[in-house]
Structure formats: structure tokens, C-alpha cells
PDB file of C-alpha atoms in Angstrom:
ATOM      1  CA  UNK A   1      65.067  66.029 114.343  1.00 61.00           C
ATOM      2  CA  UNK A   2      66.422  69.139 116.107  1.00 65.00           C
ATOM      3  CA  UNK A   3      68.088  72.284 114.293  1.00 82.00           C
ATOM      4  CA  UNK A   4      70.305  72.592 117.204  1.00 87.00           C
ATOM      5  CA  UNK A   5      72.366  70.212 116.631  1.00 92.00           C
ATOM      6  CA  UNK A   6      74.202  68.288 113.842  1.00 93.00           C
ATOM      7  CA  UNK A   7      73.559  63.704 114.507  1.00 95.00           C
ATOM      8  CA  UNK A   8      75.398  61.368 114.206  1.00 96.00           C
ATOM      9  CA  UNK A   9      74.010  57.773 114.530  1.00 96.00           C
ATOM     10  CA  UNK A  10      77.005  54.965 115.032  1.00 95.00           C
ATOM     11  CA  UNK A  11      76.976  51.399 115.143  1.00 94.00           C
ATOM     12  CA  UNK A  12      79.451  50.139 118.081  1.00 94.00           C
ATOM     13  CA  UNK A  13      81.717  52.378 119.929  1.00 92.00           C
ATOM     14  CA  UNK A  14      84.075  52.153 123.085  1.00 91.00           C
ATOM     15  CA  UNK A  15      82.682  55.219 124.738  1.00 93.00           C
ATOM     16  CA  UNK A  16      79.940  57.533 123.181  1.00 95.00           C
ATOM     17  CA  UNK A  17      81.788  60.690 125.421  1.00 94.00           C
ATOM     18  CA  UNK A  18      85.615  59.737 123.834  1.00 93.00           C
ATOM     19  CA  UNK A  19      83.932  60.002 120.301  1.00 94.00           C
ATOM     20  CA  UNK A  20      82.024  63.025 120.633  1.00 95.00           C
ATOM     21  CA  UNK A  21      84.980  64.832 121.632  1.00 92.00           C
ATOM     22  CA  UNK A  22      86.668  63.740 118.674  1.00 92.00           C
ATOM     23  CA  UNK A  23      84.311  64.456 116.460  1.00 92.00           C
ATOM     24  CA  UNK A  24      83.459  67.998 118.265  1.00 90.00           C
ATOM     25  CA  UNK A  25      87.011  69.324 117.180  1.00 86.00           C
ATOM     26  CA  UNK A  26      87.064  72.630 115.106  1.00 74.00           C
ATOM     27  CA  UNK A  27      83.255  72.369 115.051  1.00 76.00           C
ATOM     28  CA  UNK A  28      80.949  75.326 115.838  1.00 80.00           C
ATOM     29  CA  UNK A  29      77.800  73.116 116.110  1.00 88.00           C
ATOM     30  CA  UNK A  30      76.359  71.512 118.694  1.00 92.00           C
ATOM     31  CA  UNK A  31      76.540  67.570 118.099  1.00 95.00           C
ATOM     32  CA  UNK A  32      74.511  64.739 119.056  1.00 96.00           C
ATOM     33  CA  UNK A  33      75.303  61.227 119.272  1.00 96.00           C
ATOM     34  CA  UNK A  34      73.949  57.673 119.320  1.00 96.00           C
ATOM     35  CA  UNK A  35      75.252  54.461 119.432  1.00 95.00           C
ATOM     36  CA  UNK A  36      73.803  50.607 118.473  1.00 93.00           C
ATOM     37  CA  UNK A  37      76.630  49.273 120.883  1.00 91.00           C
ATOM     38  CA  UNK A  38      78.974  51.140 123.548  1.00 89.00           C
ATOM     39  CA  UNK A  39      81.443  48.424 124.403  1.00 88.00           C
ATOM     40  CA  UNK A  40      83.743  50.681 126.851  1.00 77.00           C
ATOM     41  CA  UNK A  41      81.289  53.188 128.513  1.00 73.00           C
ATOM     42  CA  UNK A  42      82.104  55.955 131.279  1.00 70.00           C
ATOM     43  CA  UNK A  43      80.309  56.357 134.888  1.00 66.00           C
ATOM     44  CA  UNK A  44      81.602  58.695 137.277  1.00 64.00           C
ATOM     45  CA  UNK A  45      84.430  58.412 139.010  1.00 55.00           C
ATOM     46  CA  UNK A  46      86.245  56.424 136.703  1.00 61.00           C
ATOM     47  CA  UNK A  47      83.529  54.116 137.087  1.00 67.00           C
ATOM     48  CA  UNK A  48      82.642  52.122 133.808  1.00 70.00           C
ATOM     49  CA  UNK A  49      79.243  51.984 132.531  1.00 71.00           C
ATOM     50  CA  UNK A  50      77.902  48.660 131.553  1.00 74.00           C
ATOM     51  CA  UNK A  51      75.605  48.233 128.749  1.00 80.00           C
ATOM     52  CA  UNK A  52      74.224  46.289 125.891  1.00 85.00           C
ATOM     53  CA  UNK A  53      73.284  46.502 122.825  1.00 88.00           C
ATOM     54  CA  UNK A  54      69.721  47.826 122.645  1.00 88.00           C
ATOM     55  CA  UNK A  55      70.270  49.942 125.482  1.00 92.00           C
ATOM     56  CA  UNK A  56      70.685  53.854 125.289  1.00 94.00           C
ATOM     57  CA  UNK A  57      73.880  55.030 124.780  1.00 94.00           C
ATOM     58  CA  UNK A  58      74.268  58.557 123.700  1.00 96.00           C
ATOM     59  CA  UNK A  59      76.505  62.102 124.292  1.00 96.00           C
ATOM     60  CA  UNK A  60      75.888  65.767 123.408  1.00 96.00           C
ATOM     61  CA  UNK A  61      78.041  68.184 122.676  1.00 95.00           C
ATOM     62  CA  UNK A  62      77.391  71.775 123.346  1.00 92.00           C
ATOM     63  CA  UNK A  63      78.992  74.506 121.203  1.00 85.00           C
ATOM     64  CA  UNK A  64      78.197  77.332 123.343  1.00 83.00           C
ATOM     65  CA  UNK A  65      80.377  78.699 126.154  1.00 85.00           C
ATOM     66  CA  UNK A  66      78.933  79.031 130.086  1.00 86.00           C
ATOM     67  CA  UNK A  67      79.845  80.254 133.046  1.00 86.00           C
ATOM     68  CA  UNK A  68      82.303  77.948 135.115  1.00 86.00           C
ATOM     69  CA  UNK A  69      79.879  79.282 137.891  1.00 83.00           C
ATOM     70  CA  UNK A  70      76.673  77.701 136.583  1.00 84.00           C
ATOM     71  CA  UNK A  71      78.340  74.149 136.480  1.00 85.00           C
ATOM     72  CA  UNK A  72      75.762  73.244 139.180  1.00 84.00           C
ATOM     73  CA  UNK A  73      73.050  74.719 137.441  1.00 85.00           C
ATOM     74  CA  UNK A  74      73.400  72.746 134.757  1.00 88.00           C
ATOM     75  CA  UNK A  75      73.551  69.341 136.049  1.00 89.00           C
ATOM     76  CA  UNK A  76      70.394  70.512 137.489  1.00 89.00           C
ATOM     77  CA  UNK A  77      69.174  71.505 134.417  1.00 89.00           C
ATOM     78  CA  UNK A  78      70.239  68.472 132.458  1.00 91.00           C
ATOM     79  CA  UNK A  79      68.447  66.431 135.239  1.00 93.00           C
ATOM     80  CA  UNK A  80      65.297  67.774 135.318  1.00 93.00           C
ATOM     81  CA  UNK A  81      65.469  68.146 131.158  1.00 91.00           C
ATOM     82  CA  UNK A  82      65.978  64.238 130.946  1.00 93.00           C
ATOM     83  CA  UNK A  83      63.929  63.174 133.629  1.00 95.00           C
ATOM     84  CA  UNK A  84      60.784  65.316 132.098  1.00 93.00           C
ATOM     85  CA  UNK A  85      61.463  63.837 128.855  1.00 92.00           C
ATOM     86  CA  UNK A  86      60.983  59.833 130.085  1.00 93.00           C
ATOM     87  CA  UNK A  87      57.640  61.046 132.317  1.00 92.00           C
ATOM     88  CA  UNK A  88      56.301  62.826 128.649  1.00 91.00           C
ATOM     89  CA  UNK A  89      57.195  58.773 127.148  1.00 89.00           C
ATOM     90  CA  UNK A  90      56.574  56.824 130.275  1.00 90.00           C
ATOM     91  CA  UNK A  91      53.958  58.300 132.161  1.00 87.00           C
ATOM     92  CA  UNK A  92      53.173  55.064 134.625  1.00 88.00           C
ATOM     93  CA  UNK A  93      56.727  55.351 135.722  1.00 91.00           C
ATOM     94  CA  UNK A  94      58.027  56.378 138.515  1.00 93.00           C
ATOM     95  CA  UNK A  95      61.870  57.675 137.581  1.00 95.00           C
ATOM     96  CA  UNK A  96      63.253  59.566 140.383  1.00 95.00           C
ATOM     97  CA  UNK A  97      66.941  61.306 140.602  1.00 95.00           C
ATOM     98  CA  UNK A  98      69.874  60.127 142.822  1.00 93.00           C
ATOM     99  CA  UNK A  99      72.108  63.117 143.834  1.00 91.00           C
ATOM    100  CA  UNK A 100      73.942  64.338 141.873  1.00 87.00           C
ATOM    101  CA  UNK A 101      72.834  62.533 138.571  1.00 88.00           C
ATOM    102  CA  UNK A 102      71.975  59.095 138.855  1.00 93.00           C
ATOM    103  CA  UNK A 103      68.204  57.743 137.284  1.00 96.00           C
ATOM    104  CA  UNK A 104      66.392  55.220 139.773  1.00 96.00           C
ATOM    105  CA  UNK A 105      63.423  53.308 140.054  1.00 95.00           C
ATOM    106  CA  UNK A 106      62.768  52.446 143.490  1.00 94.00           C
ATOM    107  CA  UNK A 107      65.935  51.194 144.541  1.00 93.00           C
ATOM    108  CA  UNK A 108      67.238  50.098 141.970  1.00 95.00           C
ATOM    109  CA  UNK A 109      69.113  52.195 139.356  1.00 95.00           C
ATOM    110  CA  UNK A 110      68.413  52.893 135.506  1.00 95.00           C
ATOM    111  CA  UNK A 111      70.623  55.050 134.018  1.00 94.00           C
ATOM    112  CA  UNK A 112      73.410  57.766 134.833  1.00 92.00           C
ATOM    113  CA  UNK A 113      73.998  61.580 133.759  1.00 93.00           C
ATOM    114  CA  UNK A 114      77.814  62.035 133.367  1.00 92.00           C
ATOM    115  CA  UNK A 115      78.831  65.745 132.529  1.00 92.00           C
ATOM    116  CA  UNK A 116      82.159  66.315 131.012  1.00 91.00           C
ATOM    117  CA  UNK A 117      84.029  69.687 131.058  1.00 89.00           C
ATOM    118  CA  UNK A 118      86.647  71.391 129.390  1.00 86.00           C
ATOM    119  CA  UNK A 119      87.791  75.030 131.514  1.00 88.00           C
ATOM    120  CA  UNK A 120      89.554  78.067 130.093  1.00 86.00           C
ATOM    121  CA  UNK A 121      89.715  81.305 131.969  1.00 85.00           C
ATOM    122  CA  UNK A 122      86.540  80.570 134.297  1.00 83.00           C
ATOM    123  CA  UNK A 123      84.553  79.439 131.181  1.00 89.00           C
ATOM    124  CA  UNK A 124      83.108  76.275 130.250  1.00 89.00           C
ATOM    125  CA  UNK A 125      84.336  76.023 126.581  1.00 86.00           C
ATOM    126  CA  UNK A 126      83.268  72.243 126.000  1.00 85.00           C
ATOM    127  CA  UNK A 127      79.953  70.689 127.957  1.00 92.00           C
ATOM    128  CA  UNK A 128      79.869  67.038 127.072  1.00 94.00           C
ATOM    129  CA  UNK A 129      76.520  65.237 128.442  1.00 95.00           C
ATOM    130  CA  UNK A 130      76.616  61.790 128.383  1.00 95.00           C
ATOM    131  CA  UNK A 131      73.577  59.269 128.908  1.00 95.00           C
ATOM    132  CA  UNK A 132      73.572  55.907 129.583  1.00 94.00           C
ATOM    133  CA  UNK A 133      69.840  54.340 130.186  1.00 95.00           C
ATOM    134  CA  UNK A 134      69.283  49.969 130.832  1.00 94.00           C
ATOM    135  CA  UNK A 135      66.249  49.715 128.384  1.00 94.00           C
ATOM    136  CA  UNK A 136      67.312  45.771 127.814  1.00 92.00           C
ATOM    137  CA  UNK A 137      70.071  45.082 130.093  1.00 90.00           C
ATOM    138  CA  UNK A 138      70.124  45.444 134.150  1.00 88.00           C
ATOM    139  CA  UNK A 139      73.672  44.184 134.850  1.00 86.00           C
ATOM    140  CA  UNK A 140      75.205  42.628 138.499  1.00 85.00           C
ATOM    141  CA  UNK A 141      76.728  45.784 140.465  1.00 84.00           C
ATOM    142  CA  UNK A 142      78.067  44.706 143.672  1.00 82.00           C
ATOM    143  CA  UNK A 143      77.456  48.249 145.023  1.00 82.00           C
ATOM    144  CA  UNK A 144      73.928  48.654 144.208  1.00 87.00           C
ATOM    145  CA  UNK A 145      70.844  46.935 142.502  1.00 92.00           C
ATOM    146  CA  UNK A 146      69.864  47.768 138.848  1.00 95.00           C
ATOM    147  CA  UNK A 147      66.714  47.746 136.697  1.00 95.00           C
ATOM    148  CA  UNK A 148      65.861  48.235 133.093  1.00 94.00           C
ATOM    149  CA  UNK A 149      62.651  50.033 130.968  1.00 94.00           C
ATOM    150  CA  UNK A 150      61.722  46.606 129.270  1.00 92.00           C
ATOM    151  CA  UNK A 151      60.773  44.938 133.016  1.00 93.00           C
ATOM    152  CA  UNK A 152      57.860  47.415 133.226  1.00 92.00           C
ATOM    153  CA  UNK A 153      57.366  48.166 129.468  1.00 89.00           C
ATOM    154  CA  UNK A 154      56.584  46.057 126.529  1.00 82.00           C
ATOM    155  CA  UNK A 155      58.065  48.332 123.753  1.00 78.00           C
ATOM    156  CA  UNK A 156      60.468  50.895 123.537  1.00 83.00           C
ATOM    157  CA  UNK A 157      63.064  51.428 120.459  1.00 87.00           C
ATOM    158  CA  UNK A 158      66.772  53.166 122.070  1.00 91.00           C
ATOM    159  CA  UNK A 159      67.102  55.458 118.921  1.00 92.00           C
ATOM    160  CA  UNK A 160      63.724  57.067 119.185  1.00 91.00           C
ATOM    161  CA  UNK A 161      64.111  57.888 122.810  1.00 92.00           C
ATOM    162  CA  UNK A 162      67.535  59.000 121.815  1.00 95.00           C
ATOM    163  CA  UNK A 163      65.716  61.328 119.293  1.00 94.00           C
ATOM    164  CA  UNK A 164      63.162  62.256 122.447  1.00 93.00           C
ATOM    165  CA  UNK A 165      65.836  63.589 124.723  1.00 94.00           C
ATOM    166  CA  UNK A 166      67.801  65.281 122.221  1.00 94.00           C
ATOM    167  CA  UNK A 167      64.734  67.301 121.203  1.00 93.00           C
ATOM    168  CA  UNK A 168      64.114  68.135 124.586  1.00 92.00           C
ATOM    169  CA  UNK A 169      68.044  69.117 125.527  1.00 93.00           C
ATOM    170  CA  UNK A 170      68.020  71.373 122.650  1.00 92.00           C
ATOM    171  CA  UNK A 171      65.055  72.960 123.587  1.00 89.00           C
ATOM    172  CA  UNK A 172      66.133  73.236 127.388  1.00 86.00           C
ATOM    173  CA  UNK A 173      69.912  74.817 126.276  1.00 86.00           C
ATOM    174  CA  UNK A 174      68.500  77.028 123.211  1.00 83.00           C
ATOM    175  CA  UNK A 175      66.471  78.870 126.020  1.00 80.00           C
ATOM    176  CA  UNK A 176      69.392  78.598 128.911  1.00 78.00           C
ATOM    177  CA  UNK A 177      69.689  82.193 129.293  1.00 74.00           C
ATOM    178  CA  UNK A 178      66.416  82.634 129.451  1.00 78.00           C
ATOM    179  CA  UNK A 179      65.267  80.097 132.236  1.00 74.00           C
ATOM    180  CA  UNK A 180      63.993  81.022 135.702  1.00 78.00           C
ATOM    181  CA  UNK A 181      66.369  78.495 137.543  1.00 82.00           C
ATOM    182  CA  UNK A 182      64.087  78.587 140.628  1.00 85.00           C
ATOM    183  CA  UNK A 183      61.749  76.425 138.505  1.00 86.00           C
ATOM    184  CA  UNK A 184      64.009  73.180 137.727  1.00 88.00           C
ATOM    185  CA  UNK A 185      65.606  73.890 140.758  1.00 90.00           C
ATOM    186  CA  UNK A 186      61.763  73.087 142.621  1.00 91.00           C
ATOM    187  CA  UNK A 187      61.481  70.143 139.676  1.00 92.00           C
ATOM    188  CA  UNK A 188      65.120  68.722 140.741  1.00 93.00           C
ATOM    189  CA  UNK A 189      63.494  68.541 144.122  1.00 94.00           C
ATOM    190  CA  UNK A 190      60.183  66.876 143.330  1.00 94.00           C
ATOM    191  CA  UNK A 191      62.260  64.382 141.337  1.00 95.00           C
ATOM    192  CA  UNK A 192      64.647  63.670 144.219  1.00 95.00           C
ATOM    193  CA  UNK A 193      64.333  59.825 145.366  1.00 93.00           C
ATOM    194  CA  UNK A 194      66.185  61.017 148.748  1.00 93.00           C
ATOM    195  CA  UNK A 195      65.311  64.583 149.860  1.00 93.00           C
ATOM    196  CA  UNK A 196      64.340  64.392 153.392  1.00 92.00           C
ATOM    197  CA  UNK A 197      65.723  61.159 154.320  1.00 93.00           C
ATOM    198  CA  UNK A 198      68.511  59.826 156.489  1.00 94.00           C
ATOM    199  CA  UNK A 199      71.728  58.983 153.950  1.00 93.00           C
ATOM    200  CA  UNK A 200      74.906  57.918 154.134  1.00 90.00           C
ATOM    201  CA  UNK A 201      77.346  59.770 152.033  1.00 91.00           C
ATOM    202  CA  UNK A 202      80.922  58.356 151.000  1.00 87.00           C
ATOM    203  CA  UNK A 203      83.113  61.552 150.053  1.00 86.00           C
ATOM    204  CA  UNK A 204      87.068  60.547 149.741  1.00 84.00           C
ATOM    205  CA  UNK A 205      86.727  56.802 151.309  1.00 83.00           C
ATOM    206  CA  UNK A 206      84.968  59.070 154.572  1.00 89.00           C
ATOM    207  CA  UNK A 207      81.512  58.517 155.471  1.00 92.00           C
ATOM    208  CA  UNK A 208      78.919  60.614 156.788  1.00 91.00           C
ATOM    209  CA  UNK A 209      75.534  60.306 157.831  1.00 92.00           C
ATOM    210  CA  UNK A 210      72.691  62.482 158.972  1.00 93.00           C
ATOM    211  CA  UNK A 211      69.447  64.102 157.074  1.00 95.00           C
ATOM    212  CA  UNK A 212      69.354  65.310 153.400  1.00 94.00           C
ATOM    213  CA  UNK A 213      67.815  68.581 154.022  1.00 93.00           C
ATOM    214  CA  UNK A 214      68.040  70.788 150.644  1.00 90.00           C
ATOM    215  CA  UNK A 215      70.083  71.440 147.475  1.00 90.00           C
ATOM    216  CA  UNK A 216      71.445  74.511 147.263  1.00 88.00           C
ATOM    217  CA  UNK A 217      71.804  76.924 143.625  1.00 81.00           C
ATOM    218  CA  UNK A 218      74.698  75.002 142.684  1.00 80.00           C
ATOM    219  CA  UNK A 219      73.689  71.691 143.322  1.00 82.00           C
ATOM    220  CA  UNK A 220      75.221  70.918 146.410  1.00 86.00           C
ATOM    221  CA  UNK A 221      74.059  68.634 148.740  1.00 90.00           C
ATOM    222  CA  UNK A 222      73.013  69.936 152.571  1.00 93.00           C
ATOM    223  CA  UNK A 223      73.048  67.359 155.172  1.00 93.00           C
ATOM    224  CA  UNK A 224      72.413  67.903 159.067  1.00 93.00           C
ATOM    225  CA  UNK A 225      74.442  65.891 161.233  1.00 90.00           C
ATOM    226  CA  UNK A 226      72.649  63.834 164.409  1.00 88.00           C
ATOM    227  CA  UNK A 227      74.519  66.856 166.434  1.00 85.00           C
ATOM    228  CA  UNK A 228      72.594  69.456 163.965  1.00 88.00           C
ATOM    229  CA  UNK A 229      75.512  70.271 162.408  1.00 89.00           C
ATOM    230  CA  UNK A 230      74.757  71.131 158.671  1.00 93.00           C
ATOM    231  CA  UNK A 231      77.701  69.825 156.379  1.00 91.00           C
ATOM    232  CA  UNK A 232      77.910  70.640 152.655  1.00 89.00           C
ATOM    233  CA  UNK A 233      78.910  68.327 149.669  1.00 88.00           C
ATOM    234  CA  UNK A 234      79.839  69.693 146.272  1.00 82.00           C
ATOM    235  CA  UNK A 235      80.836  65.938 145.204  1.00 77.00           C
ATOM    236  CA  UNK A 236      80.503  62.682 146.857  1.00 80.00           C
ATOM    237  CA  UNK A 237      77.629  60.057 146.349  1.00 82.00           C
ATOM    238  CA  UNK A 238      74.861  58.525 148.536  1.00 87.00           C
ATOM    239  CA  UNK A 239      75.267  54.954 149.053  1.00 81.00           C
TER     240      UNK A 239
END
């Protein structure tokens, strides 16, 4: 297991993200966390996230401080960082990214990034990751279809691909001021299920459509308008 941070391994919890940050109080250590069982999970949006047991439900915790400014950056970052760790596992599938952080195969989703921040002074002082990935389960959404790992592979155990993505998170973060953001920034875009294509994008209960043309360095979301008008999204999803 990784150096970088301290794991815990639960059996059931109501949310994986409302533990952690229990747990990360006082600490100086980056945590990691897994659960058996997460019986009152978080999406975005005050979403909930619907799971099983035997699926993956996990958090991080990230000791260090960042730059409020390179919020985008790292949901980027933590894209790219989980989505290279399932091609290193599952190299036959084809797991593409859902601006701003959802997993999909095909059309139908797998799993969901939800980042968690706590602000002081125009710092980050708390980064909370949390992953939720169908490995057993693909529930009924009304909104959109749903998939899970075990439809297109035989075997795969939750905690070790817990262990996987942890290694690979700790590696990504221990190097963050190091990184060449051009490079997962290109990545983000190769793993894009959407780049290029006409969307529809629901932003307060509004709707817009037009062409996904580019992300920018903080993540946002460029789309040109049938007029040619280019309109920028910090938040919002494609539905």
C-alpha cells in the first residue's frame, strides 16, 4: 500500500465523503478510505449515489493545501489519474469521461468523481475525492442508463481496485507541483466521450445546445452556439 496516505478499510457506511471528513479532523496525513457497503452515498448536486455492496465505494483525503485557482486543474487531474488507472486493469475497455467527472461506457454510465472542498483565504485547505464505481450493481436512473464492470468482466475484487487507484492518486498528487498540466489536460481530451459533438447542456433548469468545442485550463466547458456564438460553462452537466 501507499506511504502517502494513512487506510482505513470499513464495513458499511452512510457516505464514504461524511466519514472521511470526520475522521480527517486534526490529522496531518493524507487518508484513504474504503467501504464493504455505502448505504447513503453522494452524487453531485445533491444527487445520491446508488450502490451495492461489492461495488466501489471509496474517498481520499488530501492533507496538503492548493490553490483555490487550480480547482479545475484538479478535477482534471483526478480524471485522467482514475481513468488511467482502470485502462492499466482493464485494458479491453473502453471507459471514457463525461464532463465534468462522470465515468461512461458507451452510453451508459459507470461511476462518478465527486470533489469536495473546504476554502480559507483563496486556499483549498481540505480536497475530499470521492469515487463511486458499479462493479456489481447498474441501478434504474430515470435520467440516464447505467452499466457495471462485471457485464464485460468475469472477475474483479472492489478492495483491490480500491488499492489500484489509491496507488495511483498518491502518485499523481505527490508529484502535483511538478506536473506539466498540458499533458492530462491532452489525456482529459482523448478520454472525453463528447468532445466534438452536438450536446445539450442543463445549467440552472436552462438549456443550451450547440457544439462541444474544447476545455479550457480550468476545466470549463466551450460550446458554440448554431449562431457561432461560443458560451462558457464552469458548472452544469450534459444530458
Amino acid at each position: 500500500m501507499s506511504e502517502y496516505f494513512e487506510f482505513f478499510f470499513l464495513e458499511s457506511v452512510e457516505s464514504t465523503n461524511e466519514v472521511i471528513k470526520n475522521l480527517s479532523q486534526n490529522k496531518k496525513t493524507s487518508i484513504a478510505l474504503f467501504s464493504e457497503e455505502q448505504t447513503n452515498g453522494k452524487g453531485r448536486s445533491s444527487n445520491k449515489w446508488l450502490s451495492q455492496k461489492g461495488d466501489l465505494t471509496c474517498s481520499f483525503f488530501l492533507s496538503e493545501n492548493f490553490n483555490l485557482n487550480d480547482l479545475g486543474k484538479i478535477n482534471i487531474m483526478v480524471s485522467v489519474c482514475i481513468l488511467d488507472a482502470l485502462k492499466e486493469i482493464f485494458k479491453n475497455l473502453e471507459v471514457k469521461i463525461k464532463w465534468p467527472n462522470d465515468l461512461y461506457i458507451g452510453e451508459k454510465k459507470l461511476g462518478g468523481i465527486l470533489l469536495e472542498t473546504k476554502v480559507s483565504r483563496g486556499n483549498i485547505i481540505n480536497l475530499i475525492i470521492g469515487i463511486g464505481i458499479n462493479i456489481i450493481s447498474s441501478p434504474n436512473i430515470d435520467k440516464y442508463k447505467t452499466t457495471k464492470i462485471s457485464n464485460y468482466v468475469s472477475e474483479i475484487n472492489s478492495k483491490k481496485l480500491f488499492l489500484h487507484l489509491s496507488k495511483y492518486i498518491a502518485n499523481y498528487f505527490a508529484n502535483f507541483n511538478k506536473i506539466d498540466f498540458k499533458y492530462y489536460k491532452k489525456k482529459w481530451i482523448n478520454y472525453s466521450k463528447d468532445i466534438g459533438k452536438k450536446v445539450i447542456i442543463r445549467k440552472n433548469e436552462k438549456i443550451f445546445n450547440g457544439k462541444f468545442k474544447y476545455i479550457n485550463d480550468s476545466g470549463e466547458l466551450f460550446l458554440e452556439t448554431e449562431k457561432k456564438n461560443t458560451l462558457k460553462f464552469s458548472f452544469g452537466e450534459i444530458v
